[in-house]
C-alpha positions as a printed NumPy array, in Angstrom:
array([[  0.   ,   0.   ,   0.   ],
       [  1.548,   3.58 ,  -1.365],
       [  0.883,   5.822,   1.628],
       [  1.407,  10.014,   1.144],
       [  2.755,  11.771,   3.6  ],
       [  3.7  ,  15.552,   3.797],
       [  7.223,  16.333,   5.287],
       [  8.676,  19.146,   6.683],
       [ 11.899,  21.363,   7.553],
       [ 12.517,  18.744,  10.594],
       [ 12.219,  15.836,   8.2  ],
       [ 15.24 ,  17.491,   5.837],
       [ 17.042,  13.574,   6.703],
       [ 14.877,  11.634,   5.495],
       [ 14.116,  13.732,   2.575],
       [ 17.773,  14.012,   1.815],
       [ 17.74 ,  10.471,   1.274],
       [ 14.715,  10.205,  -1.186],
       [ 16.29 ,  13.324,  -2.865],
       [ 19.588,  12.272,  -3.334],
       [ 17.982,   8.853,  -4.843],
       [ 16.201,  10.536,  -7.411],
       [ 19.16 ,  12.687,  -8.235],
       [ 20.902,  10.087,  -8.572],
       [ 18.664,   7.607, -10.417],
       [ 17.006,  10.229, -12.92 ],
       [ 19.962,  13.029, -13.27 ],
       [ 18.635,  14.259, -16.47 ],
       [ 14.974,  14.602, -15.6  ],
       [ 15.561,  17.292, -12.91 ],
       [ 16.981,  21.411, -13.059],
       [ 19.081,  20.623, -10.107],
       [ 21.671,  17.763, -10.035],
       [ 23.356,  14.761,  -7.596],
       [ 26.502,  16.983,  -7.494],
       [ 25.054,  20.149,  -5.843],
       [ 23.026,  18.505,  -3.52 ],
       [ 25.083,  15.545,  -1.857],
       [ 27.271,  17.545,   0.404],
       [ 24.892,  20.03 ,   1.357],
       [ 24.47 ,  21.13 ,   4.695],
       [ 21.499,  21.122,   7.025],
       [ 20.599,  24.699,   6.627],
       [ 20.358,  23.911,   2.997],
       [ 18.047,  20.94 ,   3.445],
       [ 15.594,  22.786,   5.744],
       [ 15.745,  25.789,   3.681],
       [ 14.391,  23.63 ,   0.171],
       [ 11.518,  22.181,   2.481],
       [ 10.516,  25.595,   4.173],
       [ 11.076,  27.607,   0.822],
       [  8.757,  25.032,  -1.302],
       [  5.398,  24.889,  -0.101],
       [  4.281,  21.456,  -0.313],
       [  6.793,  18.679,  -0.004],
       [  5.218,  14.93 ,   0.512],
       [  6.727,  11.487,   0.879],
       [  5.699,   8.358,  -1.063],
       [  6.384,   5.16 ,   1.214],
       [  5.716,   1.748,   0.485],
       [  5.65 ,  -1.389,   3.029],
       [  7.301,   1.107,   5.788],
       [ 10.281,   2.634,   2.437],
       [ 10.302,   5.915,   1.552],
       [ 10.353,   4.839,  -2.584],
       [  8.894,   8.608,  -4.017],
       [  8.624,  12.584,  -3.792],
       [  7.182,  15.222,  -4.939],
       [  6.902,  19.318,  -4.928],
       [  4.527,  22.051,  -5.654],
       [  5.084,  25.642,  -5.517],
       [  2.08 ,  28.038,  -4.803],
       [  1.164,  29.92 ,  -7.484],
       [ -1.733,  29.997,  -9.55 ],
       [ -1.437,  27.546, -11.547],
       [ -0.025,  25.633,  -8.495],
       [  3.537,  24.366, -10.069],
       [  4.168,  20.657,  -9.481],
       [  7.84 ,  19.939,  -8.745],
       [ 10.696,  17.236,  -8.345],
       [  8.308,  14.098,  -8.915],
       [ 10.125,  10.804,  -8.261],
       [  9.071,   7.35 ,  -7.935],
       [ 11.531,   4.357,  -7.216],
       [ 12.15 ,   2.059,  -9.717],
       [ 11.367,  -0.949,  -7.288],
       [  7.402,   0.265,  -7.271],
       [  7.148,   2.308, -10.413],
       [  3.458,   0.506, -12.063],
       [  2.458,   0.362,  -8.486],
       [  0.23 ,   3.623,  -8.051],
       [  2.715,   5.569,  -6.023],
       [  3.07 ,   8.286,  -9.243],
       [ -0.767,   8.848,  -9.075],
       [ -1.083,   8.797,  -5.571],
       [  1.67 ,  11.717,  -5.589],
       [  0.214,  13.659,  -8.41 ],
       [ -3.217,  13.211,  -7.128],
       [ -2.112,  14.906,  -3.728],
       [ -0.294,  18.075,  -4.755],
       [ -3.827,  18.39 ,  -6.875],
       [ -5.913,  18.088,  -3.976],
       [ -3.427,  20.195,  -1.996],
       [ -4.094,  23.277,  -4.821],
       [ -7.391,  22.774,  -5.123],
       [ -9.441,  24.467,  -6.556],
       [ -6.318,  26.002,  -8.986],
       [ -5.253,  24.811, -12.254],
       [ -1.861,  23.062, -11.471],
       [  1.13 ,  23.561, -14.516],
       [  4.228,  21.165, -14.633],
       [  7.605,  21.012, -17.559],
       [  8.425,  17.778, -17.714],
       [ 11.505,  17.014, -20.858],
       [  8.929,  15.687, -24.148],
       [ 11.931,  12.183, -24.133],
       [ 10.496,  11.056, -20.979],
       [  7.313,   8.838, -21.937],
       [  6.605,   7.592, -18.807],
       [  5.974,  10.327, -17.204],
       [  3.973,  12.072, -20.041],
       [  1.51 ,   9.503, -19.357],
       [  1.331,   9.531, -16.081],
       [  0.261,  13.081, -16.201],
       [ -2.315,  12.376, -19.332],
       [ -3.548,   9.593, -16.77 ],
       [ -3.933,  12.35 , -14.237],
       [ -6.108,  14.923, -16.375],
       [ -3.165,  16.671, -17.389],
       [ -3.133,  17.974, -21.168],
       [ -0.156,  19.669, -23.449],
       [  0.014,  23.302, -23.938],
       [  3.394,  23.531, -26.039],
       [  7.455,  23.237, -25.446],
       [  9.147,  26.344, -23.759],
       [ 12.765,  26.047, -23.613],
       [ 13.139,  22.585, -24.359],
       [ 10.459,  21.422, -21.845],
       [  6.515,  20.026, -22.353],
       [  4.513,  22.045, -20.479],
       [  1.071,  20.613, -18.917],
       [ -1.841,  21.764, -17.249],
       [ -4.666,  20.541, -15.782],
       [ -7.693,  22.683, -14.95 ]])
């Protein structure tokens, strides 16, 4: 069972961890990379989870295996989604998206993701999500 749970400045260790996995195991589907996050400090940590509004934790059988961000705006921005590769075709990817939309309810919510990555694409068509062109080399989404 894929449970959601939010996480906050005090839980910068854990989501270190998750981070530093994604980084690692997708480096070209994120703005920031492994090598400017793996020896950064505390203050750092804590200041990513108190300056991005909504940070949540995918865990599976007691693992943290996902993440993902949204920024409040309007459209709320959805951020830094990750699911491990151990549970991807389990649900945790719609369980994730599905929160950050009922976090910015009752906004529109916006995401980039690169066009290459497929799997992802359709996980956001899956999720009501629909194309509204390329800007700088990146698909951009919405859903209503």
């Amino acid at each position: 069972m894929i449970v959601i749970e939010e996480v906050a400045p005090d839980d910068w260790p854990r989501w270190k961890i998750v981070r530093l996995q994604a980084l690692a195991d997708a480096p070209d589907a994120f703005s920031s990379t492994y090598a400017t996050w793996c020896n950064a400090g505390e203050e750092r940590w804590r200041a990513r989870l108190r300056d991005v509004a909504y940070n949540v934790i995918a865990t599976h059988d007691g693992a943290d295996v996902g993440l993902i961000s949204a920024v409040d705006s309007d459209p709320v921005e959805l951020i830094s989604l990750w699911v491990a590769p151990a549970v991807r075709g389990k649900g945790a990817g719609d369980a994730l998206v599905r929160a950050v939309l009922a976090w910015g309810a009752p906004r529109a919510t916006q995401l980039n993701v690169y066009p290459d990555n497929a799997h992802a694409i359709a996980l956001y068509r899956r999720n009501g999500f629909v194309e509204r062109g390329v800007v700088e080399g990146e698909l951009v989404m919405v859903r209503a």
